[in-house]
JSON list of C-alpha atoms in Angstrom, two decimals:
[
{"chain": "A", "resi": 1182, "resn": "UNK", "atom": "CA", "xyz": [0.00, 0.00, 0.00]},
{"chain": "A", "resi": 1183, "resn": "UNK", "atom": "CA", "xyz": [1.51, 3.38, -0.64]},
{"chain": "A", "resi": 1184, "resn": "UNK", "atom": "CA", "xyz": [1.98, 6.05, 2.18]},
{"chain": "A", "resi": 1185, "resn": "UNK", "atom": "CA", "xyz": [0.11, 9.03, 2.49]},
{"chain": "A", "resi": 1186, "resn": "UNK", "atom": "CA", "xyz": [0.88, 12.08, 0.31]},
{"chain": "A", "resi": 1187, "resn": "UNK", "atom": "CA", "xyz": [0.38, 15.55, 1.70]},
{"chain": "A", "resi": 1188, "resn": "UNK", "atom": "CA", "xyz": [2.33, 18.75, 0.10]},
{"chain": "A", "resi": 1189, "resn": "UNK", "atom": "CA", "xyz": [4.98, 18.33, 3.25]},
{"chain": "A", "resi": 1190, "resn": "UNK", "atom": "CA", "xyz": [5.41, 14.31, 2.26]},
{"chain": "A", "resi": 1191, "resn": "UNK", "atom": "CA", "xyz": [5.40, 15.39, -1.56]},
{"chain": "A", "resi": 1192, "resn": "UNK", "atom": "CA", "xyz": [8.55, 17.74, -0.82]},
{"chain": "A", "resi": 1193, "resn": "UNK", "atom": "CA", "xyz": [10.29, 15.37, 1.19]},
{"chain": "A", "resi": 1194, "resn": "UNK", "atom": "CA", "xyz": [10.08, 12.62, -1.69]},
{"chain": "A", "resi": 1195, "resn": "UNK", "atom": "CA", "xyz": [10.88, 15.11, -4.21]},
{"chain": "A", "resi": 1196, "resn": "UNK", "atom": "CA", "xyz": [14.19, 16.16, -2.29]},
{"chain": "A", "resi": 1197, "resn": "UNK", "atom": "CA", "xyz": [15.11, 12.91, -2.76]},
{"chain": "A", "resi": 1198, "resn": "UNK", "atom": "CA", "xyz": [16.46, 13.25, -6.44]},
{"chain": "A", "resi": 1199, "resn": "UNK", "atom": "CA", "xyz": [16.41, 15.95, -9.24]},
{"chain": "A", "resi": 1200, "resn": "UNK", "atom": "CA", "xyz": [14.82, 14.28, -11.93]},
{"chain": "A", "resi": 1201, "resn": "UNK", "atom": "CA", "xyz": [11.10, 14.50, -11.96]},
{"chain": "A", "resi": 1202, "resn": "UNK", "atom": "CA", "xyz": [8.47, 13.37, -14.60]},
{"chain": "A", "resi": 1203, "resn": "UNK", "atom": "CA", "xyz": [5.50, 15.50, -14.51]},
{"chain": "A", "resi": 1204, "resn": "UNK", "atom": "CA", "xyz": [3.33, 14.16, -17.58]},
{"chain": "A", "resi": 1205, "resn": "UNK", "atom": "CA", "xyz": [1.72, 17.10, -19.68]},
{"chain": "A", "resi": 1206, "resn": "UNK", "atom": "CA", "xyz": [-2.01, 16.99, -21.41]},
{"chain": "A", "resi": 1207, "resn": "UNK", "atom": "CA", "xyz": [-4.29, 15.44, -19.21]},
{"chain": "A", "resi": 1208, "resn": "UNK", "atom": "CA", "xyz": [-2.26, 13.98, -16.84]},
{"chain": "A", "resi": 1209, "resn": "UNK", "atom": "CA", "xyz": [-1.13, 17.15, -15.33]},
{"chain": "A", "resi": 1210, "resn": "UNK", "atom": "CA", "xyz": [-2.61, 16.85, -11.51]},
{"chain": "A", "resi": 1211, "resn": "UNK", "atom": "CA", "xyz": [-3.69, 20.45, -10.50]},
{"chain": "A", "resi": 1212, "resn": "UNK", "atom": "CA", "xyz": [-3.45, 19.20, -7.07]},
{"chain": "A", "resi": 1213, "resn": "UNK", "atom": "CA", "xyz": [-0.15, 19.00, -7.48]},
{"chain": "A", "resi": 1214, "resn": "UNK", "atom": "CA", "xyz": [0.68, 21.74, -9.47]},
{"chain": "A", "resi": 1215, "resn": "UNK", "atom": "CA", "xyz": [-0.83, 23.91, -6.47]},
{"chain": "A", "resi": 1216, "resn": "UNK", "atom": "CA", "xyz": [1.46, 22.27, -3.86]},
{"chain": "A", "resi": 1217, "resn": "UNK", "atom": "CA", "xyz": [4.14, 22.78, -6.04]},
{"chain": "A", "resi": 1218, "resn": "UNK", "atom": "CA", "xyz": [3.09, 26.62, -6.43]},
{"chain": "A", "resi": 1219, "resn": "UNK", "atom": "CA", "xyz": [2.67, 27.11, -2.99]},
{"chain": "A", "resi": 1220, "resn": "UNK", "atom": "CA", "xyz": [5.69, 25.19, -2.12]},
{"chain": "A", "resi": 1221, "resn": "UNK", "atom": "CA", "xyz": [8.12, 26.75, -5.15]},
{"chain": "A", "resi": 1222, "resn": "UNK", "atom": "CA", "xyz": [10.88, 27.58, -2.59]},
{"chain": "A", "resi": 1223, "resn": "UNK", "atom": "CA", "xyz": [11.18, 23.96, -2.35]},
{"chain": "A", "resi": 1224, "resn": "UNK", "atom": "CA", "xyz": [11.49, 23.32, -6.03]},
{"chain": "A", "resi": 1225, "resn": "UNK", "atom": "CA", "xyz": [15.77, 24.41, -6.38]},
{"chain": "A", "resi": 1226, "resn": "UNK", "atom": "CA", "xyz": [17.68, 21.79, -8.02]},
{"chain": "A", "resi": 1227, "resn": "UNK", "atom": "CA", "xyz": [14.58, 20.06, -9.70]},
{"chain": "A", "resi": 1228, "resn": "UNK", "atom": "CA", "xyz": [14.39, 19.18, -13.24]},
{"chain": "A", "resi": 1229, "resn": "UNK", "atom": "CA", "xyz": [11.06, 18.52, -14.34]},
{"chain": "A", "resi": 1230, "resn": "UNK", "atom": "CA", "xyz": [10.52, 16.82, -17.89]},
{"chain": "A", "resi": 1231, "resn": "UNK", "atom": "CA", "xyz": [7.23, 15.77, -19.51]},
{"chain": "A", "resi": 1232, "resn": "UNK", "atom": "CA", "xyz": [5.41, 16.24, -22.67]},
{"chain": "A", "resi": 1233, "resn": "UNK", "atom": "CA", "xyz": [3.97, 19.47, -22.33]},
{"chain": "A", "resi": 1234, "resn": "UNK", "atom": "CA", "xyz": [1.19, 20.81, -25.04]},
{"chain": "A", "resi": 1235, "resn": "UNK", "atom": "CA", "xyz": [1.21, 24.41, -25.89]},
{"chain": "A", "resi": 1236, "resn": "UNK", "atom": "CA", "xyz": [-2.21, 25.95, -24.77]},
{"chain": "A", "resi": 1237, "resn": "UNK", "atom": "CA", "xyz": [-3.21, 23.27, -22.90]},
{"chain": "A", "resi": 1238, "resn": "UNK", "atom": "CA", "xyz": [-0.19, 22.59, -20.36]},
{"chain": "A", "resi": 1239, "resn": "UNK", "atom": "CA", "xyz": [0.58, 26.40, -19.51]},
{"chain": "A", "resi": 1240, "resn": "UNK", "atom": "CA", "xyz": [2.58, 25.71, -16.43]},
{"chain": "A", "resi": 1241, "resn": "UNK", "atom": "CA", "xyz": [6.19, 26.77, -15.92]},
{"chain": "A", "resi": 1242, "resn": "UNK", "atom": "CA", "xyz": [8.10, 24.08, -13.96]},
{"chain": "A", "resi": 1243, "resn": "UNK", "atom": "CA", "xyz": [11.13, 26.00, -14.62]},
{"chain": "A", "resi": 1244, "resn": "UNK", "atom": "CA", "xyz": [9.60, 29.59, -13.22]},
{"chain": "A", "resi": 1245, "resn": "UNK", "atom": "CA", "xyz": [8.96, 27.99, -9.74]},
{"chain": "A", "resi": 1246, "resn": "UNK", "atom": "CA", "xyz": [12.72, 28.66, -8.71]},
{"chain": "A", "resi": 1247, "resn": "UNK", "atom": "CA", "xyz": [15.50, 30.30, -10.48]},
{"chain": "A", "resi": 1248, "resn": "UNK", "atom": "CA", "xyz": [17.53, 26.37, -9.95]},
{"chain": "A", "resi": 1249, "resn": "UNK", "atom": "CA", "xyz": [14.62, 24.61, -11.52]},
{"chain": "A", "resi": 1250, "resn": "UNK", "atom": "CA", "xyz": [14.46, 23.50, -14.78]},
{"chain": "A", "resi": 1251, "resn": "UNK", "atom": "CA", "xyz": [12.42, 21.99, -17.43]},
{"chain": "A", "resi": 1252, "resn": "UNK", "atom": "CA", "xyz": [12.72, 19.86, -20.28]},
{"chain": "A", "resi": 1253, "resn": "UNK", "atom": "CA", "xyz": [10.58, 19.24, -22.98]},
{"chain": "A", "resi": 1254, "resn": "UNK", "atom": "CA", "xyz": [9.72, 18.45, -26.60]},
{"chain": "A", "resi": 1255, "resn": "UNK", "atom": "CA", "xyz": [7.20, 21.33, -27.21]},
{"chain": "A", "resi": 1256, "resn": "UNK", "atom": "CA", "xyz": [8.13, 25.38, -26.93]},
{"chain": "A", "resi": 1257, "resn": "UNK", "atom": "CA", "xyz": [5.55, 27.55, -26.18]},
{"chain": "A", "resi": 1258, "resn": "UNK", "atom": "CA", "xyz": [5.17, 31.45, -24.74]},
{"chain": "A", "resi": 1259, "resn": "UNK", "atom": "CA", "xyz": [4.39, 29.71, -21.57]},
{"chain": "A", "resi": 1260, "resn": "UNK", "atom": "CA", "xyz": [8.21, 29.09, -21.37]},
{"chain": "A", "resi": 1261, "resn": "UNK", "atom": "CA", "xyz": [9.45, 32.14, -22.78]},
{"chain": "A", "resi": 1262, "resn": "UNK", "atom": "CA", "xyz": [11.01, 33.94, -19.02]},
{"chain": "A", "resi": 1263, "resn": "UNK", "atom": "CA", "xyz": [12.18, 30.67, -18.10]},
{"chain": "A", "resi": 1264, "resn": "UNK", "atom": "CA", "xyz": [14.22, 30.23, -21.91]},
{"chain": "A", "resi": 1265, "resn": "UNK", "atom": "CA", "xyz": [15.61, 32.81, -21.95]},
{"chain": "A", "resi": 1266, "resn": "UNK", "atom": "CA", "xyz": [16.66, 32.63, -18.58]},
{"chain": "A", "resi": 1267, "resn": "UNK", "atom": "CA", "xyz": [18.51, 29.47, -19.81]},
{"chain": "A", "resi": 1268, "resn": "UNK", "atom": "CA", "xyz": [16.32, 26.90, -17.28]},
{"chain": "A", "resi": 1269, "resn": "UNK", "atom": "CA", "xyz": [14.03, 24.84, -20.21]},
{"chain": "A", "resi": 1270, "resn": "UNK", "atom": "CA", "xyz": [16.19, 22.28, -22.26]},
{"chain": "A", "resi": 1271, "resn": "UNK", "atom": "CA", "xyz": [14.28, 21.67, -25.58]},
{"chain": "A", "resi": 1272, "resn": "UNK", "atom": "CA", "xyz": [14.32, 18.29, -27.09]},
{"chain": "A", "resi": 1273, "resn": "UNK", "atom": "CA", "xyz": [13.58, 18.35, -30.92]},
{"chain": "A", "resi": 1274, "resn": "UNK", "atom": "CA", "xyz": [12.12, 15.06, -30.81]},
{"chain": "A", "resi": 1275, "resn": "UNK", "atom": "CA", "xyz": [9.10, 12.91, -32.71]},
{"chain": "A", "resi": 1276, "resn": "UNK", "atom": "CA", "xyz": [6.74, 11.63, -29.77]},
{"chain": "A", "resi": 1277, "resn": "UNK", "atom": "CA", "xyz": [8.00, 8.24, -31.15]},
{"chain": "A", "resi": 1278, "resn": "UNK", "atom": "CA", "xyz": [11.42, 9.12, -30.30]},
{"chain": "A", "resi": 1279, "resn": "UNK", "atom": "CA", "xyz": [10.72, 10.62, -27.23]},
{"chain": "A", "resi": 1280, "resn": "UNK", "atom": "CA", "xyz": [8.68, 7.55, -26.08]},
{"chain": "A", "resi": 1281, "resn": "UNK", "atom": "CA", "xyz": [11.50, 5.78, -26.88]},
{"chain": "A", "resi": 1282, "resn": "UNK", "atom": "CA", "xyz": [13.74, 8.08, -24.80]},
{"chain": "A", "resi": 1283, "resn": "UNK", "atom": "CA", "xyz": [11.83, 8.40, -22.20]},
{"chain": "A", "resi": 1284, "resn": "UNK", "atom": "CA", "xyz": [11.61, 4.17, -21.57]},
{"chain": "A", "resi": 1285, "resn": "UNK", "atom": "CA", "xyz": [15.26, 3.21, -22.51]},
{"chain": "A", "resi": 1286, "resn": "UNK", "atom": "CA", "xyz": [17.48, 6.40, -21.72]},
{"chain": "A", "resi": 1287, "resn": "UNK", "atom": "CA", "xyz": [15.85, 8.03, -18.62]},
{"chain": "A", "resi": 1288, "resn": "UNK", "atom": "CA", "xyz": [15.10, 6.82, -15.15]},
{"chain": "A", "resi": 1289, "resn": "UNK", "atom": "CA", "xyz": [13.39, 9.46, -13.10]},
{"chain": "A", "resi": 1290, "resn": "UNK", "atom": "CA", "xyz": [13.50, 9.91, -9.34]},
{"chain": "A", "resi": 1291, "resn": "UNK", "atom": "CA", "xyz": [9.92, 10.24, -9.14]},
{"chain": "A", "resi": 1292, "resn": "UNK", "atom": "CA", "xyz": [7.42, 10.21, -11.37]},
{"chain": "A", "resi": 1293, "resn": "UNK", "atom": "CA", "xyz": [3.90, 12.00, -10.85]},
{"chain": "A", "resi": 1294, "resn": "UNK", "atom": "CA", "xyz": [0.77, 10.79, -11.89]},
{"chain": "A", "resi": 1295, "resn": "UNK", "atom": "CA", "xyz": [-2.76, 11.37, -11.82]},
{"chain": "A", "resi": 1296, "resn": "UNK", "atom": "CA", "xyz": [-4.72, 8.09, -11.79]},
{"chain": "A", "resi": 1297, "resn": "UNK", "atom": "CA", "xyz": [-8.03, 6.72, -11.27]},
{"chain": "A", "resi": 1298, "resn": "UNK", "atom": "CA", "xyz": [-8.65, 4.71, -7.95]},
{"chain": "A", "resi": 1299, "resn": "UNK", "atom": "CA", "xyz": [-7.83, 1.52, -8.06]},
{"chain": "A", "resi": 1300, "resn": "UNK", "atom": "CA", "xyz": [-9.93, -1.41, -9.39]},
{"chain": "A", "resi": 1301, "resn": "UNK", "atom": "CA", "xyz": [-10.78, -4.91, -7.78]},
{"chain": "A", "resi": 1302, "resn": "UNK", "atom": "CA", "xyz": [-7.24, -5.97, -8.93]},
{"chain": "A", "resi": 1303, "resn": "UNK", "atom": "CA", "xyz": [-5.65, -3.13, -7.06]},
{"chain": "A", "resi": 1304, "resn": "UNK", "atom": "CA", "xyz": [-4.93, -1.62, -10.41]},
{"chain": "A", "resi": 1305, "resn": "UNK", "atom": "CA", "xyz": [-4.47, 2.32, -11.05]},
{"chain": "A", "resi": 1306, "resn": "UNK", "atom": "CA", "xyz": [-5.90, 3.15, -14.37]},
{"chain": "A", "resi": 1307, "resn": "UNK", "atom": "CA", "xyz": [-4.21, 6.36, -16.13]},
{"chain": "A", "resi": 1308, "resn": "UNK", "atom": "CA", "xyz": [-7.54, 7.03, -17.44]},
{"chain": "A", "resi": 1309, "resn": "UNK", "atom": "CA", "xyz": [-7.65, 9.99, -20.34]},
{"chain": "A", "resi": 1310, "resn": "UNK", "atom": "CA", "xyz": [-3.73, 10.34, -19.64]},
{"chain": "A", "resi": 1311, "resn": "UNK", "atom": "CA", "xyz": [-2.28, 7.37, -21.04]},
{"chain": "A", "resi": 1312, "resn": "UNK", "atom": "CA", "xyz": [0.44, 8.89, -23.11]},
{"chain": "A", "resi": 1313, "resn": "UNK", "atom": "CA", "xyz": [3.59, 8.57, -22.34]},
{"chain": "A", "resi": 1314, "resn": "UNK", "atom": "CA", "xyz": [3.36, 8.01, -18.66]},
{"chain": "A", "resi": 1315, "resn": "UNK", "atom": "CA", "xyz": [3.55, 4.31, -19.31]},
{"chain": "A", "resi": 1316, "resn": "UNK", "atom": "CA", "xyz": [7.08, 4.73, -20.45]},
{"chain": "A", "resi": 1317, "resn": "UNK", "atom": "CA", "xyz": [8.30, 6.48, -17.35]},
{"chain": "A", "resi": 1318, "resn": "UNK", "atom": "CA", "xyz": [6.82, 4.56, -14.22]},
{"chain": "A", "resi": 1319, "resn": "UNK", "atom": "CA", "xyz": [8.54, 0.95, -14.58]},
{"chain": "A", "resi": 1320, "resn": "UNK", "atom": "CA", "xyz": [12.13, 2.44, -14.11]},
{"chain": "A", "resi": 1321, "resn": "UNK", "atom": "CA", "xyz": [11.22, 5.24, -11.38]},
{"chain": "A", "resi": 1322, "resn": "UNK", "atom": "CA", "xyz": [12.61, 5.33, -8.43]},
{"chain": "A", "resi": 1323, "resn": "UNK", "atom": "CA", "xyz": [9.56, 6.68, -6.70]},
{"chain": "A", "resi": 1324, "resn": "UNK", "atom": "CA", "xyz": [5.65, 7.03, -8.07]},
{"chain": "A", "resi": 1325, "resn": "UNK", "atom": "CA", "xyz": [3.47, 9.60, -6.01]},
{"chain": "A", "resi": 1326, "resn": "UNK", "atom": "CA", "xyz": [0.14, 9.43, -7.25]},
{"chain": "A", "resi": 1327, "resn": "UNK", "atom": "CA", "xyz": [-3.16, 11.68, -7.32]},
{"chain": "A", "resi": 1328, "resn": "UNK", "atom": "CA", "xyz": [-5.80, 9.25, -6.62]},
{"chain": "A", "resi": 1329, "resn": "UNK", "atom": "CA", "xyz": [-8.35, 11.33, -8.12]},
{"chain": "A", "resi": 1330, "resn": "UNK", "atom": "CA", "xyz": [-11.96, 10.15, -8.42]},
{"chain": "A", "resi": 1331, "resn": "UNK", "atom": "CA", "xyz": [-13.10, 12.47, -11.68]},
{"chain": "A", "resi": 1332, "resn": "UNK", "atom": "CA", "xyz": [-9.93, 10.53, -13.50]},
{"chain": "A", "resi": 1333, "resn": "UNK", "atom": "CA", "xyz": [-11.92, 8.14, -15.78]},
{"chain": "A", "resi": 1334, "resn": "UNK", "atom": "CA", "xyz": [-11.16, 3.96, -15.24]},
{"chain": "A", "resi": 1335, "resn": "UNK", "atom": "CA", "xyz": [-10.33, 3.02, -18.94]},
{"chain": "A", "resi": 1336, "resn": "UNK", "atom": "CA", "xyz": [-8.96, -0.40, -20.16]},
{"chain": "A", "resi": 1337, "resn": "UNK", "atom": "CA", "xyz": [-5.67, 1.00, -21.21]},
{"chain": "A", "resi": 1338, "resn": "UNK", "atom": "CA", "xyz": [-2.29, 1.04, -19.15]},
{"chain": "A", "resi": 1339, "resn": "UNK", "atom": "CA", "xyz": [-2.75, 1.18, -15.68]},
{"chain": "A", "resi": 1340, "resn": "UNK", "atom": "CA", "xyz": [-0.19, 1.41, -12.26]},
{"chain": "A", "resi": 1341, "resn": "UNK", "atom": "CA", "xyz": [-0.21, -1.05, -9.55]},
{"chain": "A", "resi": 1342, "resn": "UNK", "atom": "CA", "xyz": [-1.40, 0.67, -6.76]},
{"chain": "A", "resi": 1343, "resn": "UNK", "atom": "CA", "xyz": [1.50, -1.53, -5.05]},
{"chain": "A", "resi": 1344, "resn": "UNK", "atom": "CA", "xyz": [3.95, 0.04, -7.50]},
{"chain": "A", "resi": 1345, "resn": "UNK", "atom": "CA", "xyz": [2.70, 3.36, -6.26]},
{"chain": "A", "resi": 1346, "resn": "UNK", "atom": "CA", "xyz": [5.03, 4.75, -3.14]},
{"chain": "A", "resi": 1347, "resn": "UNK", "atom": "CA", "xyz": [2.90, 7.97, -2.06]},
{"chain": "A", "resi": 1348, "resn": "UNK", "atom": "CA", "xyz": [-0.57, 8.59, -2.39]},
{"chain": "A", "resi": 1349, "resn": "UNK", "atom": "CA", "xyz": [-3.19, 11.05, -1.85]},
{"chain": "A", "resi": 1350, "resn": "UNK", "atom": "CA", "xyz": [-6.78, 10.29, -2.80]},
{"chain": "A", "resi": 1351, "resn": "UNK", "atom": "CA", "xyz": [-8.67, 14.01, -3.43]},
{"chain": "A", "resi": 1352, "resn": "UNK", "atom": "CA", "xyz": [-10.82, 15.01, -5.84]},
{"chain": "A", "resi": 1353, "resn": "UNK", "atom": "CA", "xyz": [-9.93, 17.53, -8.10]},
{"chain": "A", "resi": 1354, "resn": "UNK", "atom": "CA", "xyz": [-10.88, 19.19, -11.72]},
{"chain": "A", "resi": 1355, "resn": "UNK", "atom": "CA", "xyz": [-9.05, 17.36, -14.58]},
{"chain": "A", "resi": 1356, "resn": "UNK", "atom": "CA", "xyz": [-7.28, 19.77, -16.81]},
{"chain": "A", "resi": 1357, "resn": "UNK", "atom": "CA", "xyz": [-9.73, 21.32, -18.96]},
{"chain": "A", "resi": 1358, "resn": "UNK", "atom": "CA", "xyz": [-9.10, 23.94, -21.85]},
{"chain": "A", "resi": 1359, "resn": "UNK", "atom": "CA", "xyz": [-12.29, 26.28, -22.21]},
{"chain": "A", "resi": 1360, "resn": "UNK", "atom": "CA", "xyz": [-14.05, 26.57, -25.55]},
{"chain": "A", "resi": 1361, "resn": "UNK", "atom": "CA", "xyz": [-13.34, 30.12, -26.81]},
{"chain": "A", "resi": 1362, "resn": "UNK", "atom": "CA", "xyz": [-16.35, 32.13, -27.20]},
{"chain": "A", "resi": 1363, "resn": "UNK", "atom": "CA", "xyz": [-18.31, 31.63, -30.49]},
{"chain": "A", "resi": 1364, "resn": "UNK", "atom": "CA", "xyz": [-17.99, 34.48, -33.36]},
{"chain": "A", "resi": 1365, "resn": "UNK", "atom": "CA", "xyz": [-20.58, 36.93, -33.93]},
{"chain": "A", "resi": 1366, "resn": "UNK", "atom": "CA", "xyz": [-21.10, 36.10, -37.16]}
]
């Protein structure tokens, strides 16, 4: 069973070891982006990498402390302070590539995820966020995990909930980009 996760426990983990992956699209936990707002002192010396979408994962890792950084295969105006303050490493890379990368070349000191709560099998699904998450988790050293009951159970990958070494269960919004307003015309 994993231990409990609060933003105090979340810090502790991620002092740890530097290398974070914080998954991008709908995997991005707002839960945990707001502990890791609210807790950016703590955030020197991290590098965060994930597959973040321009317009729809807006967050800077890199802006939460001037020794954090980012990595990533996407540039966007979201990272523009951060870039050219020399803290986002850009990775020209296909998403095959990068999946590829990410599974055989990384290994991440924790890895954060957002998953549904576990099923009869004591199985995590990754729901709507099943992208490249699946490549990270297997070599991690640690998985801290946003048990979050809006995350839809699908029958794609899924995380052991005995893999999993901190947990919080809380709901929470999923990410959601608004629908612009319609035209006049």
């Amino acid at each position: 069973m994993p231990r409990p996760l609060d933003a105090d426990t979340f810090f502790d983990y991620l002092a740890q070891g530097p290398e974070v992956f914080a998954p991008g699209c709908a995997g991005h936990s707002l839960l945990l982006e707001h502990w890791l707002r609210n807790g950016a002192e703590r955030c020197g010396g991290l590098r965060f990498t994930g597959v973040h979408i321009p317009t729809v994962n807006t967050f800077d890792f890199a802006g939460l402390h001037p020794q954090a950084r980012q990595r990533t295969i996407f540039l966007s105006s979201d990272l523009r302070s951060s870039w050219l303050a020399g803290r986002v490493d850009y990775l020209p890379m296909t998403y095959t590539a990068t999946w590829r990368w990410l599974r055989e070349s990384v290994a991440f000191d924790a890895v954060l995820v957002q998953v549904a709560p576990p099923d009869e099998d004591g199985n995590c699904s990754l729901g709507i966020a099943c992208d490249f998450t699946p490549a990270t988790w297997p070599r991690a050293t640690r998985i801290l995990a946003h048990i979050n009951p809006r995350m839809p159970r699908t029958r794609g990958p899924s995380i052991p909930l005995s893999r999993i070494t901190a947990a919080i269960e809380q709901d929470a919004p999923l990410l959601a980009i608004p629908d612009p307003p319609a035209d006049a015309a």
